Every structure is written in C-alpha cells, then in structure tokens.
PDB file of C-alpha atoms in Angstrom:
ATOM      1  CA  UNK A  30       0.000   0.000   0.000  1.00 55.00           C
ATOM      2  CA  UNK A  31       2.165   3.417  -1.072  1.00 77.00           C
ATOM      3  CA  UNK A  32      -0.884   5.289  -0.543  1.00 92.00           C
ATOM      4  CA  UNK A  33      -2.995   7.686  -3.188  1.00 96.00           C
ATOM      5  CA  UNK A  34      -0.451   9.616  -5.077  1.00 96.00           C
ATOM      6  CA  UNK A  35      -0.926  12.914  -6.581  1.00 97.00           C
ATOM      7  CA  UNK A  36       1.007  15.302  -9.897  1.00 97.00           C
ATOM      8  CA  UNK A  37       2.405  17.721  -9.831  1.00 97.00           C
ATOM      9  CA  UNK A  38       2.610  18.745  -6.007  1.00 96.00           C
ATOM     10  CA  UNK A  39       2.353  22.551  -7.109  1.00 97.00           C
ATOM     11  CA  UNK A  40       1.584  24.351 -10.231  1.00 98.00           C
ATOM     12  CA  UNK A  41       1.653  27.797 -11.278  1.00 98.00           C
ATOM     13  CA  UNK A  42       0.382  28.874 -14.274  1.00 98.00           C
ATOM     14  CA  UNK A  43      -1.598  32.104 -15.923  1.00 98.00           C
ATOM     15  CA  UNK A  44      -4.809  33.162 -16.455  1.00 97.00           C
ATOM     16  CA  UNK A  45      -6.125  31.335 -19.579  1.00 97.00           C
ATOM     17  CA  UNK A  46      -3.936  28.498 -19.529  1.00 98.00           C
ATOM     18  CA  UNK A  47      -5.128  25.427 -19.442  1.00 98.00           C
ATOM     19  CA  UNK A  48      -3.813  23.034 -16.383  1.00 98.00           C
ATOM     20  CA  UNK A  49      -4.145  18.984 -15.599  1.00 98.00           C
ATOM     21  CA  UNK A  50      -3.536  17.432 -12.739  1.00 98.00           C
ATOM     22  CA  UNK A  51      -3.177  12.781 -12.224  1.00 98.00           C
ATOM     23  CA  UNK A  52      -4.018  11.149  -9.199  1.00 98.00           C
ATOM     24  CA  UNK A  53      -2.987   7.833  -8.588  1.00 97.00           C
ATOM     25  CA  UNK A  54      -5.304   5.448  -6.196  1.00 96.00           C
ATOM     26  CA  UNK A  55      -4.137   2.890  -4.186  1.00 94.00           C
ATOM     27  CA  UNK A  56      -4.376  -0.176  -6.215  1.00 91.00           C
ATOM     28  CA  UNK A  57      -7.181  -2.303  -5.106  1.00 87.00           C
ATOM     29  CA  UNK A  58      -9.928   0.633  -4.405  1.00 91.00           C
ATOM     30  CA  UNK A  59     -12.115   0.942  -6.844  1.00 91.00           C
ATOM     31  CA  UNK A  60     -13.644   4.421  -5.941  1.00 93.00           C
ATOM     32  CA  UNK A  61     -12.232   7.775  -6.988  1.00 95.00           C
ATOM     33  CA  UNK A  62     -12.745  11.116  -5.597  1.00 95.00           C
ATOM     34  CA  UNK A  63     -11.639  14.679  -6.497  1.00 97.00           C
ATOM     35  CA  UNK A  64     -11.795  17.222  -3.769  1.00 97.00           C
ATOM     36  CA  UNK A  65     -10.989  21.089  -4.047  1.00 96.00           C
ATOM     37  CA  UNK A  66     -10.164  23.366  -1.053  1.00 96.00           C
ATOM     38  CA  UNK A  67      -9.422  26.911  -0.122  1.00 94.00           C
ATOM     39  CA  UNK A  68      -7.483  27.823   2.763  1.00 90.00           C
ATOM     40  CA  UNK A  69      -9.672  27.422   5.772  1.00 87.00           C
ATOM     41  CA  UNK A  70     -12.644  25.689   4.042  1.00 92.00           C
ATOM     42  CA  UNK A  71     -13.993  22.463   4.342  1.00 93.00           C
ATOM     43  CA  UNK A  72     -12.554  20.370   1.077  1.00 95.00           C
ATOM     44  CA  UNK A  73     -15.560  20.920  -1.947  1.00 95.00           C
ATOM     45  CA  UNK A  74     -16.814  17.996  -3.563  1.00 94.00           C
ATOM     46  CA  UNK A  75     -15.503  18.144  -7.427  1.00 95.00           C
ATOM     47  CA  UNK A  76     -16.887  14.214  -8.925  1.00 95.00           C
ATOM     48  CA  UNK A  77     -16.345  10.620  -8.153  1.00 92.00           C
ATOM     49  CA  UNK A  78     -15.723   7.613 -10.016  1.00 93.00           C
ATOM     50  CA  UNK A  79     -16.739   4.243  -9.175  1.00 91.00           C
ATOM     51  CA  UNK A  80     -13.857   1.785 -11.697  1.00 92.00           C
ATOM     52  CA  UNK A  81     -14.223   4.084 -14.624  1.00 93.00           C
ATOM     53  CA  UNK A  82     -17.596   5.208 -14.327  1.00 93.00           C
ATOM     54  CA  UNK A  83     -18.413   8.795 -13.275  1.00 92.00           C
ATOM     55  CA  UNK A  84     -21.361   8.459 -11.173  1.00 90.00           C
ATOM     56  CA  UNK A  85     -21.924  11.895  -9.746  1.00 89.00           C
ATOM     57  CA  UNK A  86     -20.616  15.601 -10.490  1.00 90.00           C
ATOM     58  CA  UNK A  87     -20.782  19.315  -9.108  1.00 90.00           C
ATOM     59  CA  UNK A  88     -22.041  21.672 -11.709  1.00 82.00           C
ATOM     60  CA  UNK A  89     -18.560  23.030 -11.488  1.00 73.00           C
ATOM     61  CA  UNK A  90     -18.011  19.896 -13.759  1.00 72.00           C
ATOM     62  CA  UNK A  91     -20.150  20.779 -16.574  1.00 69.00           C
ATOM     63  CA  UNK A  92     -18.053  24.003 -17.680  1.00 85.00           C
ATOM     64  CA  UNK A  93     -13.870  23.985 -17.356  1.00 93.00           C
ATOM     65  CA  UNK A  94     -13.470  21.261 -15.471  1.00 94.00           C
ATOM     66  CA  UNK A  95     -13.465  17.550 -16.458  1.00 94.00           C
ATOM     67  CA  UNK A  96     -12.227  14.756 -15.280  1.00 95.00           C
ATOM     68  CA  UNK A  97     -11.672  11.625 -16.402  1.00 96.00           C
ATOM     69  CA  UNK A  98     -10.369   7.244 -15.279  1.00 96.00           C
ATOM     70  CA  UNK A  99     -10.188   5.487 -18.553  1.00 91.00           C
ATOM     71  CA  UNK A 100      -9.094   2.404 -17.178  1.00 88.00           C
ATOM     72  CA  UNK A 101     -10.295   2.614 -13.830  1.00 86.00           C
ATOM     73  CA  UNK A 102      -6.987   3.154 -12.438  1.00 91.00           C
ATOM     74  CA  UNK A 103      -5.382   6.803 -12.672  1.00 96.00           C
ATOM     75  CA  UNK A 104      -7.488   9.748 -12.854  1.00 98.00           C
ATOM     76  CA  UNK A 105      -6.928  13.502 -14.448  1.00 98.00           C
ATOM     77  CA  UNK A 106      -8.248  16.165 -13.727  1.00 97.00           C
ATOM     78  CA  UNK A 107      -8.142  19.371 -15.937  1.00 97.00           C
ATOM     79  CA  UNK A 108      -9.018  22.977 -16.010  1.00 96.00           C
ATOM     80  CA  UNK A 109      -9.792  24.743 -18.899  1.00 96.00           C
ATOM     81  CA  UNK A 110      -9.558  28.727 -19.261  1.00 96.00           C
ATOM     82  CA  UNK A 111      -7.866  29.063 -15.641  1.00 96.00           C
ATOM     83  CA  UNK A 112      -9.322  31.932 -13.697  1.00 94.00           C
ATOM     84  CA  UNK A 113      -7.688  33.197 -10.341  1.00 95.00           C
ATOM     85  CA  UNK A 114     -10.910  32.160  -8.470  1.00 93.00           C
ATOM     86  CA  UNK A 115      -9.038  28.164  -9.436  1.00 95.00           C
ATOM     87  CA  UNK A 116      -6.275  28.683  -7.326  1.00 97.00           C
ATOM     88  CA  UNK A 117      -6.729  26.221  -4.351  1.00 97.00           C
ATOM     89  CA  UNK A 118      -5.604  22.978  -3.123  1.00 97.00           C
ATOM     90  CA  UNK A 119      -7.051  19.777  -5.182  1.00 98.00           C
ATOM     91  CA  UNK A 120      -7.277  16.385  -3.410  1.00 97.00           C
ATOM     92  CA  UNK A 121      -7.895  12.890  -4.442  1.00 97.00           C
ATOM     93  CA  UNK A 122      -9.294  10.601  -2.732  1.00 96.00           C
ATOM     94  CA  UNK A 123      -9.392   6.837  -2.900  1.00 94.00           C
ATOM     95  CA  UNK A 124     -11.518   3.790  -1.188  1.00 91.00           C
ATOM     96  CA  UNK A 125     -12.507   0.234  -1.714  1.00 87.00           C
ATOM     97  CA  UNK A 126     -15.546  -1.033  -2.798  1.00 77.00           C
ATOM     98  CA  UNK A 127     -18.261  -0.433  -0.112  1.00 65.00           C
ATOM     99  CA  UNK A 128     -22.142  -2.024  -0.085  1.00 57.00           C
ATOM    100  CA  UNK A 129     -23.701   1.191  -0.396  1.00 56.00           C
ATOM    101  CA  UNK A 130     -23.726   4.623   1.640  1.00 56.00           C
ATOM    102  CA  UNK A 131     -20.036   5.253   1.075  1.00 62.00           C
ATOM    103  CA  UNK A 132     -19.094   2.905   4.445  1.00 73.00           C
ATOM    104  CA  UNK A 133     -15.825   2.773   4.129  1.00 82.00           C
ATOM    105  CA  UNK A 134     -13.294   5.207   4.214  1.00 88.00           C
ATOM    106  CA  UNK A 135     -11.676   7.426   2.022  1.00 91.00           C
ATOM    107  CA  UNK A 136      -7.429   7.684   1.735  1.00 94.00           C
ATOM    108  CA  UNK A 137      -6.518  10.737   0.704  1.00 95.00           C
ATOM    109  CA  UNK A 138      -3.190  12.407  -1.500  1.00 96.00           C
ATOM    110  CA  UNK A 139      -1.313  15.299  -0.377  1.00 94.00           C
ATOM    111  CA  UNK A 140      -3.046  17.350  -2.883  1.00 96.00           C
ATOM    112  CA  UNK A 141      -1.682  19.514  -5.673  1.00 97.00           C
ATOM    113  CA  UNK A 142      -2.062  23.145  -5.224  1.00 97.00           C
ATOM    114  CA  UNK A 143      -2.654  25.516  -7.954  1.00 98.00           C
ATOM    115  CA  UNK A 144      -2.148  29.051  -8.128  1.00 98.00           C
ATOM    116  CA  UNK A 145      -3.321  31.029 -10.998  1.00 98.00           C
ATOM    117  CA  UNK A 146      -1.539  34.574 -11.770  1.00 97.00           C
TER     118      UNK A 146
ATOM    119  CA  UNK B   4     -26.840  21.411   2.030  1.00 80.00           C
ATOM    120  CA  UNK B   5     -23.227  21.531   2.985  1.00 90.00           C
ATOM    121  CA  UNK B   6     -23.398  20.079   7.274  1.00 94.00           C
ATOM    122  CA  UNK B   7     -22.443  22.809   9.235  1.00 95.00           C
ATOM    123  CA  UNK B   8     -20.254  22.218  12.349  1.00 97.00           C
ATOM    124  CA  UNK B   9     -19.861  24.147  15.645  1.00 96.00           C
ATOM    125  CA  UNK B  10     -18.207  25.487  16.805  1.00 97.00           C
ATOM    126  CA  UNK B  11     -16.091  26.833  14.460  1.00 96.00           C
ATOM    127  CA  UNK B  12     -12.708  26.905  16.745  1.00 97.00           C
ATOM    128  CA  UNK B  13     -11.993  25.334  20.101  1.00 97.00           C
ATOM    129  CA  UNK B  14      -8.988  25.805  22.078  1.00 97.00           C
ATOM    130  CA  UNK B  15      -7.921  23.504  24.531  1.00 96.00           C
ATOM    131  CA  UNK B  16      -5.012  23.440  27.417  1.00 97.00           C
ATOM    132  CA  UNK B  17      -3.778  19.004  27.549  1.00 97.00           C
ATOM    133  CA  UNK B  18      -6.432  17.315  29.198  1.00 96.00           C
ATOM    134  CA  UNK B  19      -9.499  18.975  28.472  1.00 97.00           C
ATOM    135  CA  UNK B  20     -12.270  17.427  26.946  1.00 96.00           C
ATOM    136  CA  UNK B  21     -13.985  19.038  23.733  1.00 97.00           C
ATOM    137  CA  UNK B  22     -18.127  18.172  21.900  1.00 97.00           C
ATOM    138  CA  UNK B  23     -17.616  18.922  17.864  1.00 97.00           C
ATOM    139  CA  UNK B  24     -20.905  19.189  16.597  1.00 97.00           C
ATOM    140  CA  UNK B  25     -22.113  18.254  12.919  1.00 96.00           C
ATOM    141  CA  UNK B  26     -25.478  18.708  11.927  1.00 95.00           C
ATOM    142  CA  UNK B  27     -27.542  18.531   8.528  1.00 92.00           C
ATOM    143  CA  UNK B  28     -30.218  19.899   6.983  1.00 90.00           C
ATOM    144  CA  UNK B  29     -31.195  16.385   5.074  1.00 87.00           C
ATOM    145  CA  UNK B  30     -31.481  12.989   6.486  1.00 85.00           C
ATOM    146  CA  UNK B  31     -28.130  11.537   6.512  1.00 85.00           C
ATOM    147  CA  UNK B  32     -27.130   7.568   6.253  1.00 86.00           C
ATOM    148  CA  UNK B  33     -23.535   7.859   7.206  1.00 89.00           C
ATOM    149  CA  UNK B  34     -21.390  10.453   9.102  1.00 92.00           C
ATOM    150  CA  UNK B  35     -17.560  10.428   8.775  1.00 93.00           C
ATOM    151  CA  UNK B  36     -14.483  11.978  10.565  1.00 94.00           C
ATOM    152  CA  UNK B  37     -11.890  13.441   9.243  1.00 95.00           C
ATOM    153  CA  UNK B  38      -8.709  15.321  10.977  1.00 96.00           C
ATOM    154  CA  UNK B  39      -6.754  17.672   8.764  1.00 96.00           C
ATOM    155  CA  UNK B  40      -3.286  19.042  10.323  1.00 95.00           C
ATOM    156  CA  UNK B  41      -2.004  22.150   8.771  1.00 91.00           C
ATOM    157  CA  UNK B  42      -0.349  21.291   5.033  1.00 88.00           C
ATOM    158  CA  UNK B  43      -0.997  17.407   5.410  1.00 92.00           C
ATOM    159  CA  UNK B  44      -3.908  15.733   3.788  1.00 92.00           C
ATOM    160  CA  UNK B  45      -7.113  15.030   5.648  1.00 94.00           C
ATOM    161  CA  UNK B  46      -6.603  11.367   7.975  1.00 94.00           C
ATOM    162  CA  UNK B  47      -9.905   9.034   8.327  1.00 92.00           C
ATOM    163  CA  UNK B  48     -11.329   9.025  12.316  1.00 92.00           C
ATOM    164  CA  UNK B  49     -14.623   7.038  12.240  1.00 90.00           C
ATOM    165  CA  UNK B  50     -17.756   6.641  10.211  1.00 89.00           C
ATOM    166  CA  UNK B  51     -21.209   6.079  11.852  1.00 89.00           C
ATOM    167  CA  UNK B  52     -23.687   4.491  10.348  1.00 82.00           C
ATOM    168  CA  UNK B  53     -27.445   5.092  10.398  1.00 76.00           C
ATOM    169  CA  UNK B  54     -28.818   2.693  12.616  1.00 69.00           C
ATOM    170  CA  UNK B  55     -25.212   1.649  14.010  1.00 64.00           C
ATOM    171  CA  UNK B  56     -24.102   2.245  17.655  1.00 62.00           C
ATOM    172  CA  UNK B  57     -21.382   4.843  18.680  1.00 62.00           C
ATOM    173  CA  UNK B  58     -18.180   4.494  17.656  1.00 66.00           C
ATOM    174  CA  UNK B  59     -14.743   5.157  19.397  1.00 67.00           C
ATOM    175  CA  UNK B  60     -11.212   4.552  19.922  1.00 68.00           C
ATOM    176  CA  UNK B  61      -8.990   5.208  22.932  1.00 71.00           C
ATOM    177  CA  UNK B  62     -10.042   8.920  24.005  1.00 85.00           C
ATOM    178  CA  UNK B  63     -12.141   9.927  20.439  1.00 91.00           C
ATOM    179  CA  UNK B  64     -15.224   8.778  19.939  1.00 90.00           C
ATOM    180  CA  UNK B  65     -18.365   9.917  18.129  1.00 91.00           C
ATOM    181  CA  UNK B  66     -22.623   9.384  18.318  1.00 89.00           C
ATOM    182  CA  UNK B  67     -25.191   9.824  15.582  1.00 89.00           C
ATOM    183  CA  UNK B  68     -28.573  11.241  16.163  1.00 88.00           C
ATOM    184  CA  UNK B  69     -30.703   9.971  13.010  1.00 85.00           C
ATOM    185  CA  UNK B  70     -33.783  12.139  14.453  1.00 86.00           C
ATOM    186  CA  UNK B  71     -32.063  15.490  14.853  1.00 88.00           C
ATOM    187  CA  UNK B  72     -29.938  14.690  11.688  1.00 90.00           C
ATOM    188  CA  UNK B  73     -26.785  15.630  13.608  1.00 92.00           C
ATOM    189  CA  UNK B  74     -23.544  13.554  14.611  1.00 93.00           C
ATOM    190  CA  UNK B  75     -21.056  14.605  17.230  1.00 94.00           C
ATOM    191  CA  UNK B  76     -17.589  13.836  17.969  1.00 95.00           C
ATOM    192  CA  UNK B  77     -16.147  13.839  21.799  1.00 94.00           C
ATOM    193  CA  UNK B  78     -12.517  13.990  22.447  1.00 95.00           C
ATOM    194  CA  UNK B  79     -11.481  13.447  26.089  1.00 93.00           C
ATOM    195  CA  UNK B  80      -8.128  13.976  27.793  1.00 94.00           C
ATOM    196  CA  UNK B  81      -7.013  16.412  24.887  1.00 94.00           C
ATOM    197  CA  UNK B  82      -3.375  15.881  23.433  1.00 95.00           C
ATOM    198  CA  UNK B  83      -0.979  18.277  21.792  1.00 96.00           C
ATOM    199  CA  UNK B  84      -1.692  15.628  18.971  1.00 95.00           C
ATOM    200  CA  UNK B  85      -5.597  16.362  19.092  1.00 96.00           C
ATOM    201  CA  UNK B  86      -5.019  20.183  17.140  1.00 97.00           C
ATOM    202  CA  UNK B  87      -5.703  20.000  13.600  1.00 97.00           C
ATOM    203  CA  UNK B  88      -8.946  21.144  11.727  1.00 97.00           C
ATOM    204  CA  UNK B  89     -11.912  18.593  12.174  1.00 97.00           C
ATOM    205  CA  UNK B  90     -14.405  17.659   9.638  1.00 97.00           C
ATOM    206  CA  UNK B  91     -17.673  16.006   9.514  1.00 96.00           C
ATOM    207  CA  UNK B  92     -18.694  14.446   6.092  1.00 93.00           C
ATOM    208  CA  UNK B  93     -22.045  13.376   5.161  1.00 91.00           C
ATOM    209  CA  UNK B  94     -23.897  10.685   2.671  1.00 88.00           C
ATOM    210  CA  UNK B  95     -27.399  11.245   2.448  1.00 82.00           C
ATOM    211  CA  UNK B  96     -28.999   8.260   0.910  1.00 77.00           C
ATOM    212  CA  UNK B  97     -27.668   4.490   0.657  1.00 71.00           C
ATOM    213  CA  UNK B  98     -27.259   4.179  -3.057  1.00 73.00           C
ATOM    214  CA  UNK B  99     -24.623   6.929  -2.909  1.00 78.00           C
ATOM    215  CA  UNK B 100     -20.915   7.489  -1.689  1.00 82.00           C
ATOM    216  CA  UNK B 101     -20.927  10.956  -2.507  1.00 86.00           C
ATOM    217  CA  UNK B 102     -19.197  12.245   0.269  1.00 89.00           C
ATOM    218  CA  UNK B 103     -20.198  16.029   1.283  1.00 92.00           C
ATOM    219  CA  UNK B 104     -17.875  17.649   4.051  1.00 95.00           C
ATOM    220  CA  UNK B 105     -18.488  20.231   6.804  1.00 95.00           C
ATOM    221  CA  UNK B 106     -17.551  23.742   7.199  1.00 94.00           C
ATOM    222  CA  UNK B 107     -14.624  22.273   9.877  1.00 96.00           C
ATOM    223  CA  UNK B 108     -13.887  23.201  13.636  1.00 97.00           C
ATOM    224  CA  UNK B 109     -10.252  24.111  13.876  1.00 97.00           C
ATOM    225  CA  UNK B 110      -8.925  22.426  17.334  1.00 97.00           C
ATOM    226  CA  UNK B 111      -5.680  24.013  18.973  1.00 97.00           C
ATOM    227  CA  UNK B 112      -4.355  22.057  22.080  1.00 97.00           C
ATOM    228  CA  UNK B 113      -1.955  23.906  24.391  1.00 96.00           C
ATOM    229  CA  UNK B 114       0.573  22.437  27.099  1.00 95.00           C
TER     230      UNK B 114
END
C-alpha cells in the first residue's frame, strides 16, 4: 500500500492556460474522488468515479473542469480557461468497494495546489 | 446542504475534553471523521452508520442522532496531537458514496 499519489505537487500557471492534474489510487480501491479546497474551508466535492464510471458531479463539472479514469486506475483532472478564483488545493481521494452509503473510508493524497496569476 | 459544524474553533489546554458538533439539513445515512493538520492531507477518524451504535477509539469517539440529523464527535483527555482542523462528512442516501464535508472546527491544544 504506497498510498494515493498525486502530480504535480504545485503548479503555477496564468490566467487562460489550461492546467491537468493525475491522481494515482491505491491499487485495489475501486472508488475515486476529487476534492478542491481553499485555505480554511472544508474540502468541496468536485466528482467521483466508481472503476471508470463517473457516477456523480458538481455543476462546477459541466463548464472547465473535467475529469476523467479510462481504465479505472489513474485519474486527471483538468481545467480549462484558468481563472484566479481556481487557485486552491485539489485532493484525491481513494476507497474500496463499499455495499452502499459510502461505508468505508476514504485515503486521501497530499493534494496539488494551484495558483493562478 | 453543505453540514455545518460548531463550533467553528476550540482551544484547549492538555487534558481537556472538547463536543464537535455536525449537523444537517437532510437525512443523513452515514457520518464520517476526518482530521486535517495544517499542510498534510485530511486522515480518516470514524464513520457512523445510520442505525449503528457509537463508535470510538482510545479517548475519540463519536454518536449519531438519526432524528435530529446531527452527529457529534467527543474527544477526552485532549493531546498536543488532538489540534488539527476537524471535519464532519455526510452521505445522504444508501445508493450513494458521494461524500459532502463540513464547514470544519479548527482544534488548537496547548501544554
């Protein structure tokens, strides 16, 4: 178990650019979250995947930001168009198959943090 | 429909004991616990379960009111290790593991 992995660990980049970010679960959980948090605030729930299936998604996901697990491993994450109001940290998250009600718990990376200039 | 916690900040001197509260506006399922030091990731505590007794280990442990849609988490003896940020996160219905976290109650324990 080497624990959920996150890339880059920081990124900098300017307005308009467009940004992606990999996550890494551990290797035998099947469920994949992506997390974003400002400093002092409660981490913001982005999407999660269940294997490669996206089963649920903020309406922040429906303009610049998609994400994506192809093979049900890895996960990206990009921004589109960065805006200054992006610059925060964004976690993954990983877990293992629960039955239902999200029961088990969630392992999280040490995040990559974004600022936009 | 994001839980809100309170309170919002607690400080402690080592031994104290400390209620965080978590409550929702929806009916919840589950209730997790989640400790967040400064610059580290967010470490797993306890889940409750609706229906499920309280949970606890050593001095932390945590209850789950299904009526007043609010969970709670008790730490006893406080411990310089105790200060972090503490969050609640929710699941509302059984057929999801969307996972929605609380506003957070920063904890500082002093000698």
């Amino acid at each position: 178990d080497t624990g959920v992995s996150q890339d880059p660990r920081h990124k900098i980049t300017k307005r308009g650019q467009n940004v992606t970010f990999r996550c890494d679960p551990i290797s035998e959980h099947n469920r994949l979250y992506w997390y974003r948090q400002t400093l002092g605030q409660g981490p913001e729930f982005l999407t999660y995947f269940q294997n490669e299936a996206q089963l649920e998604k903020s309406r922040l996901l429906s303009d610049r930001f998609s994400a994506e697990r192809p093979k049900g491993s890895f996960s990206t994450l990009e921004i589109q168009r960065t805006e200054q109001g992006d610059s925060a940290m964004y976690l993954c998250a990983s877990g293992p198959a629960g039955t239902g009600g999200n029961n088990s718990p969630l392992h999280f990376g040490n995040g990559t943090r974004l600022t936009v200039t | 429909q994001q839980p809100v916690q309170s309170p919002q900040a607690v400080i402690l001197r080592e031994g104290e004991d400390a209620v965080i509260n978590c409550s929702s506006s929806k009916a919840l399922y589950s209730v997790h616990w989640y400790r967040q030091k400064h610059g580290e990731a967010p470490v797993f505590l306890m889940i409750l379960l609706k229906g499920g007794e309280q949970k606890g280990h050593e001095k932390i442990s945590a209850s789950f009111n299904e009526k007043k849609q609010q969970s709670s988490l008790y730490l006893t003896a406080s411990q310089l290790s105790y200060s972090g940020t503490y969050f609640c996160g929710t699941v509302w219905q059984y057929n999801t593991d969307k996972l929605i976290f609380g506003t957070g109650t920063r904890l500082q324990v002093f000698p």
